[in-house]
PDB file of C-alpha atoms in Angstrom:
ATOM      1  CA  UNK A 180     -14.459  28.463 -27.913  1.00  0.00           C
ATOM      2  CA  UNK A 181     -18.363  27.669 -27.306  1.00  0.00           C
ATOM      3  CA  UNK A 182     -20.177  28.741 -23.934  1.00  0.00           C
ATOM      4  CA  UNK A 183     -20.355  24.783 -23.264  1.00  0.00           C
ATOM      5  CA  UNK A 184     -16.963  24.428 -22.892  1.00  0.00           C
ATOM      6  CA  UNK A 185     -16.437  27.597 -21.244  1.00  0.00           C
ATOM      7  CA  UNK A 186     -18.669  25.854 -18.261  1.00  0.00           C
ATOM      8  CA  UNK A 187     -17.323  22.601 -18.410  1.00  0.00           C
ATOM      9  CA  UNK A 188     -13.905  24.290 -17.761  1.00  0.00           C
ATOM     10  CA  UNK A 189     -14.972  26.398 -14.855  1.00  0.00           C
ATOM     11  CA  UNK A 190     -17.174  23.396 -13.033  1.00  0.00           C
ATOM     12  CA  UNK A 191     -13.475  21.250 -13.194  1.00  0.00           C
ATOM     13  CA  UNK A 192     -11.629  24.834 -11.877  1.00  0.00           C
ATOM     14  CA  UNK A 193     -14.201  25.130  -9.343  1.00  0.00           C
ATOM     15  CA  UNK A 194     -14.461  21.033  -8.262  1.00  0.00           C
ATOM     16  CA  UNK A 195     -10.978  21.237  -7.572  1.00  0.00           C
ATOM     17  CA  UNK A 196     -11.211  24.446  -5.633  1.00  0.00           C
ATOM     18  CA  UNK A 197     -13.746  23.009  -3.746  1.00  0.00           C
ATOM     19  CA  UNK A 198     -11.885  20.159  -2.522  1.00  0.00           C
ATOM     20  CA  UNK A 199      -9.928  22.533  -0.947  1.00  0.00           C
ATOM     21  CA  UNK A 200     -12.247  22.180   1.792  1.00  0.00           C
ATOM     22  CA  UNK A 201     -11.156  19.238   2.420  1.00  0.00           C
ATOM     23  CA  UNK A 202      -8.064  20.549   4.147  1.00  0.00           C
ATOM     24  CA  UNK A 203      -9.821  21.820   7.068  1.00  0.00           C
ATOM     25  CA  UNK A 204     -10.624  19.066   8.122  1.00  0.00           C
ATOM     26  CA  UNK A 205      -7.979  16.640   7.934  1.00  0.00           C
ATOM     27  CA  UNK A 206      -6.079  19.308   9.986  1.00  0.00           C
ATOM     28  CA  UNK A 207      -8.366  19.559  12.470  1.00  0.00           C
ATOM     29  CA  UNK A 208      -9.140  15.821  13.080  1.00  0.00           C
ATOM     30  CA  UNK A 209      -5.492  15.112  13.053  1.00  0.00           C
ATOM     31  CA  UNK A 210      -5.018  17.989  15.932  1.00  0.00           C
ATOM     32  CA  UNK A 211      -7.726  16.881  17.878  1.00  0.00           C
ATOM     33  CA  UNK A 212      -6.372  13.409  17.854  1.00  0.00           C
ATOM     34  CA  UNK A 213      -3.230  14.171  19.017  1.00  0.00           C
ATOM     35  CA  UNK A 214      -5.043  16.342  22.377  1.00  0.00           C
ATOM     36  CA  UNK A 215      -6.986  13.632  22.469  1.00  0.00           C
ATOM     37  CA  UNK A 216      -4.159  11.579  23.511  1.00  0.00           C
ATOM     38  CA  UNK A 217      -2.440  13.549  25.290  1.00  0.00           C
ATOM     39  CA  UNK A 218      -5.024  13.921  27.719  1.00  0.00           C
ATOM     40  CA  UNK A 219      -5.696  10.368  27.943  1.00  0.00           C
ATOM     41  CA  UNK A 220      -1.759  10.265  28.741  1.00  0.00           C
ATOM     42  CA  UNK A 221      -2.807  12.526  31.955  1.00  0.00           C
ATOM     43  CA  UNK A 222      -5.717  11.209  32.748  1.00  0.00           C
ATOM     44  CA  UNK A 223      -6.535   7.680  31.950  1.00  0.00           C
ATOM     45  CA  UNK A 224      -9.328   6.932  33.785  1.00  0.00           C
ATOM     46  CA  UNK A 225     -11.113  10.023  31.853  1.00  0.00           C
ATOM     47  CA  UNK A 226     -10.485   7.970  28.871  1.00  0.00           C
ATOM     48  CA  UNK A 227     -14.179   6.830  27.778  1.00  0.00           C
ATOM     49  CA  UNK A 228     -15.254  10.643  28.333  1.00  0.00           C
ATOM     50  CA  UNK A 229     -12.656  11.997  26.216  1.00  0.00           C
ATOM     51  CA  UNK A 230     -12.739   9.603  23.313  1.00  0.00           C
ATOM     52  CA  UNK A 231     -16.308  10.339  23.354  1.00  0.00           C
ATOM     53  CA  UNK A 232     -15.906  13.937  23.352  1.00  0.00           C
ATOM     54  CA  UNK A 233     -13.005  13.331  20.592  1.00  0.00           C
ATOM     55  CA  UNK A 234     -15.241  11.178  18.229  1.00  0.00           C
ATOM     56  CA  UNK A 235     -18.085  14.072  18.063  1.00  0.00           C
ATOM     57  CA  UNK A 236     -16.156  16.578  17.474  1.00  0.00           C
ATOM     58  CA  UNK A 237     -14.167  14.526  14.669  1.00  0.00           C
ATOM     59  CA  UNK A 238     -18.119  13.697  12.721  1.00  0.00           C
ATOM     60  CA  UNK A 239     -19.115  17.679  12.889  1.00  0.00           C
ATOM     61  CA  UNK A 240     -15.800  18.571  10.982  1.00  0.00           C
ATOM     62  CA  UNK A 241     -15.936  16.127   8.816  1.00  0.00           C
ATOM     63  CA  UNK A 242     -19.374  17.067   7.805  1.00  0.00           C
ATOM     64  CA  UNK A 243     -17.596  20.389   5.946  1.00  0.00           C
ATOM     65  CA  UNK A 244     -15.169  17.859   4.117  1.00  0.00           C
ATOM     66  CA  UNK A 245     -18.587  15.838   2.987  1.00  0.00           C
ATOM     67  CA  UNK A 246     -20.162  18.765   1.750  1.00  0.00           C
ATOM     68  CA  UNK A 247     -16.883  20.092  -0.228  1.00  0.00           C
ATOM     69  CA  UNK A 248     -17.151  16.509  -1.923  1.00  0.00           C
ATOM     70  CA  UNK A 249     -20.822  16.574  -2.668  1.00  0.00           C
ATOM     71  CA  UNK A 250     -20.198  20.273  -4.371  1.00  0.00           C
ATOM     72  CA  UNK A 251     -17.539  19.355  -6.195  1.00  0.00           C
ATOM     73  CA  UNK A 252     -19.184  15.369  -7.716  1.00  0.00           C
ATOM     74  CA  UNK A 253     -22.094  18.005  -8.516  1.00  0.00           C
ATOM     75  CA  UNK A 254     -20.132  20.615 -10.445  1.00  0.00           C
ATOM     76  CA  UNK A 255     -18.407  17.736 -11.865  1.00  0.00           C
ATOM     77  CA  UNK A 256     -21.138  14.800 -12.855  1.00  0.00           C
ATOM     78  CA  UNK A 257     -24.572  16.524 -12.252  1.00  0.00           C
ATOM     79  CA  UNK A 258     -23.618  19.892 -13.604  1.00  0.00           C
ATOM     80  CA  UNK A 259     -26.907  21.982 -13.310  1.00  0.00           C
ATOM     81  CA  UNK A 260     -25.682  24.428 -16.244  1.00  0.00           C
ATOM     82  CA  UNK A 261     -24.628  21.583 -19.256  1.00  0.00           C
TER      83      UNK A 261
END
């Protein structure tokens, strides 16, 4: 087996592994939701404030998902070692 495809293997190994990441965040949007409406269900009038609230929070973790994509479309199309 040649060094190229030695690389080529790893980059797929690590793409995947690095869509891992992508976990994280899915949890966490999906949890913050659901507070999200459940304080809405106590407070409704508190509802433009916490959707607000809800929404930024929601764009910073997603921002760790984006990044575990752009690593792993590197490793995979604009691999820096083939």
């Amino acid at each position: 087996m040649d060094g190229l495809s030695i690389i080529k293997a790893a980059s797929a190994i690590g793409a995947g592994l690095a869509m891992i990441g992508g976990i994280g965040p899915g949890l966490g949007q999906g949890y913050a939701a659901g507070k999200a409406a459940e304080a809405v269900g106590r407070q409704p009038e508190a509802q433009g404030d916490i959707i607000k609230t809800m929404l930024i929070g929601a764009a910073v973790a997603e921002t760790c998902g984006i990044y575990a994509l752009i690593v792993a479309l590197i490793l995979i199309f604009a691999n820096p070692w083939v």
